[in-house]
XYZ file of C-alpha atoms in Angstrom:
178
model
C -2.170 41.534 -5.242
C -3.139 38.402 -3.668
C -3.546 36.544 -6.872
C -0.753 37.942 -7.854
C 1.259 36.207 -5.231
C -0.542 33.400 -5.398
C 0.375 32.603 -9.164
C 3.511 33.410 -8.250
C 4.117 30.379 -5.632
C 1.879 27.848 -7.563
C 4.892 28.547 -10.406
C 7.850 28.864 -8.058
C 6.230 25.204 -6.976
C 5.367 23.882 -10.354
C 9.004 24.840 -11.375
C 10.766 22.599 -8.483
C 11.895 25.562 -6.934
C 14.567 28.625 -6.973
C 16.553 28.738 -10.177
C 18.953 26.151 -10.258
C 16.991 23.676 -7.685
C 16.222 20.754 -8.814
C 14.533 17.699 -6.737
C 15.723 14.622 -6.669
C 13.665 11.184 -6.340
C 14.225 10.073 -2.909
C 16.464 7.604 -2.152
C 14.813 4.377 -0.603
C 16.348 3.049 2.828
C 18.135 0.258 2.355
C 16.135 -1.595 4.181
C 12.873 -0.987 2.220
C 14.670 -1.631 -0.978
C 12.740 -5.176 -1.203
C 9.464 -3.057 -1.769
C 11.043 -0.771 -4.573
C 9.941 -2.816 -6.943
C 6.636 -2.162 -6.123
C 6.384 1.680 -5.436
C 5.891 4.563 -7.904
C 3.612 2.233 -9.440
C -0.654 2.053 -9.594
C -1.807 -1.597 -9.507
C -5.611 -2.697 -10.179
C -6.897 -6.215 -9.318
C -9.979 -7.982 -9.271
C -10.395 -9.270 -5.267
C -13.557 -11.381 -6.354
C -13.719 -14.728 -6.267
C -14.719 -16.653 -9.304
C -18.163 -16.320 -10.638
C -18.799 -13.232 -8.668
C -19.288 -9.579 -9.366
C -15.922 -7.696 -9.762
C -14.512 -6.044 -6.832
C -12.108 -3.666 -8.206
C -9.070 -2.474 -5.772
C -6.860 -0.060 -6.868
C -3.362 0.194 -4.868
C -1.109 3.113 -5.181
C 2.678 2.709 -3.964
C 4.956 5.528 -3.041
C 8.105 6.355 -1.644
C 7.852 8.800 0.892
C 9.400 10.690 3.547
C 12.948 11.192 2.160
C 13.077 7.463 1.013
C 12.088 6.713 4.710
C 8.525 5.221 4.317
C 6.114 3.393 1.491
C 3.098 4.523 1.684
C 0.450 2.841 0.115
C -3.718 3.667 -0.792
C -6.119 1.577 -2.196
C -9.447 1.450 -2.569
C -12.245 -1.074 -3.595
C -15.060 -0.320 -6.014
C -14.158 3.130 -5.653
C -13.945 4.152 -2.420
C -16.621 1.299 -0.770
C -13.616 0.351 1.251
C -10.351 1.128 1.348
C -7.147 2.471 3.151
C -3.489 3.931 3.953
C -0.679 2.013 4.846
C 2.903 3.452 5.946
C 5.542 0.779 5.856
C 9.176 1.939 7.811
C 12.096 0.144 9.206
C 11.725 -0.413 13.183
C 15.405 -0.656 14.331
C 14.048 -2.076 18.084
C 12.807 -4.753 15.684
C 15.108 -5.038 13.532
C 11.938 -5.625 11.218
C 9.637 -3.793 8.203
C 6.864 -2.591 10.032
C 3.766 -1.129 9.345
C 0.612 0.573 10.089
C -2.724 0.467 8.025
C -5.562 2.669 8.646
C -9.049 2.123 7.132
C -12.183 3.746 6.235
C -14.152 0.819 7.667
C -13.081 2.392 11.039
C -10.424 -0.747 12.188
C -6.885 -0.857 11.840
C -3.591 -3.543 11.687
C -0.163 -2.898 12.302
C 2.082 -5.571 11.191
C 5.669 -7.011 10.137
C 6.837 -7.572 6.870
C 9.541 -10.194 5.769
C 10.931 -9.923 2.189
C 11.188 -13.140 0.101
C 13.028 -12.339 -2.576
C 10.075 -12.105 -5.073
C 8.153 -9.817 -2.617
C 7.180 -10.237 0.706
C 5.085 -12.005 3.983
C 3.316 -9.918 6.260
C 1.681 -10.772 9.098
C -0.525 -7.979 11.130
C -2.689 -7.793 14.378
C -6.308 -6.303 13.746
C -7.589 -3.467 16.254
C -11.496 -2.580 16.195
C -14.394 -4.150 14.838
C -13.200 -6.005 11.663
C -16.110 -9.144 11.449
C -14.093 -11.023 13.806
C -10.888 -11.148 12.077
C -8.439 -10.497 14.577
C -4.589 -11.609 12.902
C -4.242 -11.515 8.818
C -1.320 -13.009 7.185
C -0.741 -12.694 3.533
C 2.142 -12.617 0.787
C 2.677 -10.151 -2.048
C 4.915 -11.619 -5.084
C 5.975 -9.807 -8.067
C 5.511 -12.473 -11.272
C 7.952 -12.646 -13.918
C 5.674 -11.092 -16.595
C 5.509 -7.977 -14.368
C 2.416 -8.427 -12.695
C 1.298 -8.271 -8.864
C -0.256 -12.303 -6.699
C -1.535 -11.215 -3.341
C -2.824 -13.874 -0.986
C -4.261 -13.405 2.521
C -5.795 -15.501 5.269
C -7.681 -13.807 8.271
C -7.895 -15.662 11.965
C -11.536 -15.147 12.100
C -13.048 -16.112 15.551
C -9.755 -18.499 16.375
C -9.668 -20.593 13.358
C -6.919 -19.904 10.035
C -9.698 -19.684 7.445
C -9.449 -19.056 3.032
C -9.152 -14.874 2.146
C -8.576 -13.917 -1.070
C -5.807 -14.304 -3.783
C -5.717 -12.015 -6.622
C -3.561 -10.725 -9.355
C -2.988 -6.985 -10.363
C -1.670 -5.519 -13.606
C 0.085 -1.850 -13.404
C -2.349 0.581 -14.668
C -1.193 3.723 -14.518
C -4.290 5.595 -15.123
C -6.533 3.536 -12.738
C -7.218 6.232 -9.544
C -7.477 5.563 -5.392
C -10.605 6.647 -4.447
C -10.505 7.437 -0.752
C -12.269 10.833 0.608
């Protein structure tokens, strides 16, 4: 009997619902629209610097919470490091802001500004993160489709180089978190 009710929900689920329901994609907030452009999408990019072993992050982008929230996962050389992100409007602030959480056991919040090919951020480090205490960095969609991330870490009170990289969609590329 159980499994009987069992397969029934996992195809009253599978099916979107009662007869006649049918989901629709959320609707993003207007004021995450900037970021559209990048959710619904997997990206993979090489975060090693030239001549080095690859370091392989894989960045998932989705909207969530009725078109409320981006959330984003990624994770390098499967799962080594990685984290969650949830990116929302902050009225007080009149800003993007967002919190990341990571598996190295620190976290950031931050503020994001759109540019009009993608965005600055600009977020404040809590925990043990190798001295990096402030990270600033800009995410720009290309013309040819692909993803430029830059970054630059306050490390022990001095603006020093962190890493640029570019990301091609791949949709089968996985987040490997847990």
């Amino acid at each position: 009997m159980i499994r009987k009710v069992l397969v029934g929900l996992s195809l009253f689920c599978f099916m979107g619902g009662p007869p006649g329901f049918a989901a629709e994609p959320p609707t993003v907030d207007p004021h995450l629209a900037p970021l559209a452009a990048f959710a619904g999408k997997t990206w993979r990019g090489n975060l090693a610097a030239e001549g080095k072993p690859a370091q392989w992050d894989v960045s998932r982008w989705e909207v969530v919470l009725k078109g409320k929230a981006i959330k984003t996962r990624h994770s390098v050389n499967e799962g080594a490091y990685g984290g969650e992100s949830y990116i929302v409007w902050d009225e007080a602030k009149q800003s993007l802001v967002y919190f990341y959480f990571t598996n190295a056991g620190f976290y950031t919040t931050g503020t994001m500004t759109a540019t009009g090919k993608g965005f600055e951020a600009r977020e404040a480090v809590t925990g043990q993160a190798d001295g990096i205490t402030e990270v600033r960095s800009t995410y720009e969609l290309l013309p040819d489709g692909r993803m430029r991330t830059r970054s630059e870490y306050l490390k022990n009170g001095e603006w020093v180089g962190g890493r640029e990289a570019i990301y091609v969609e791949d949709p089968s590329a996985t987040v490997v978190l847990d």
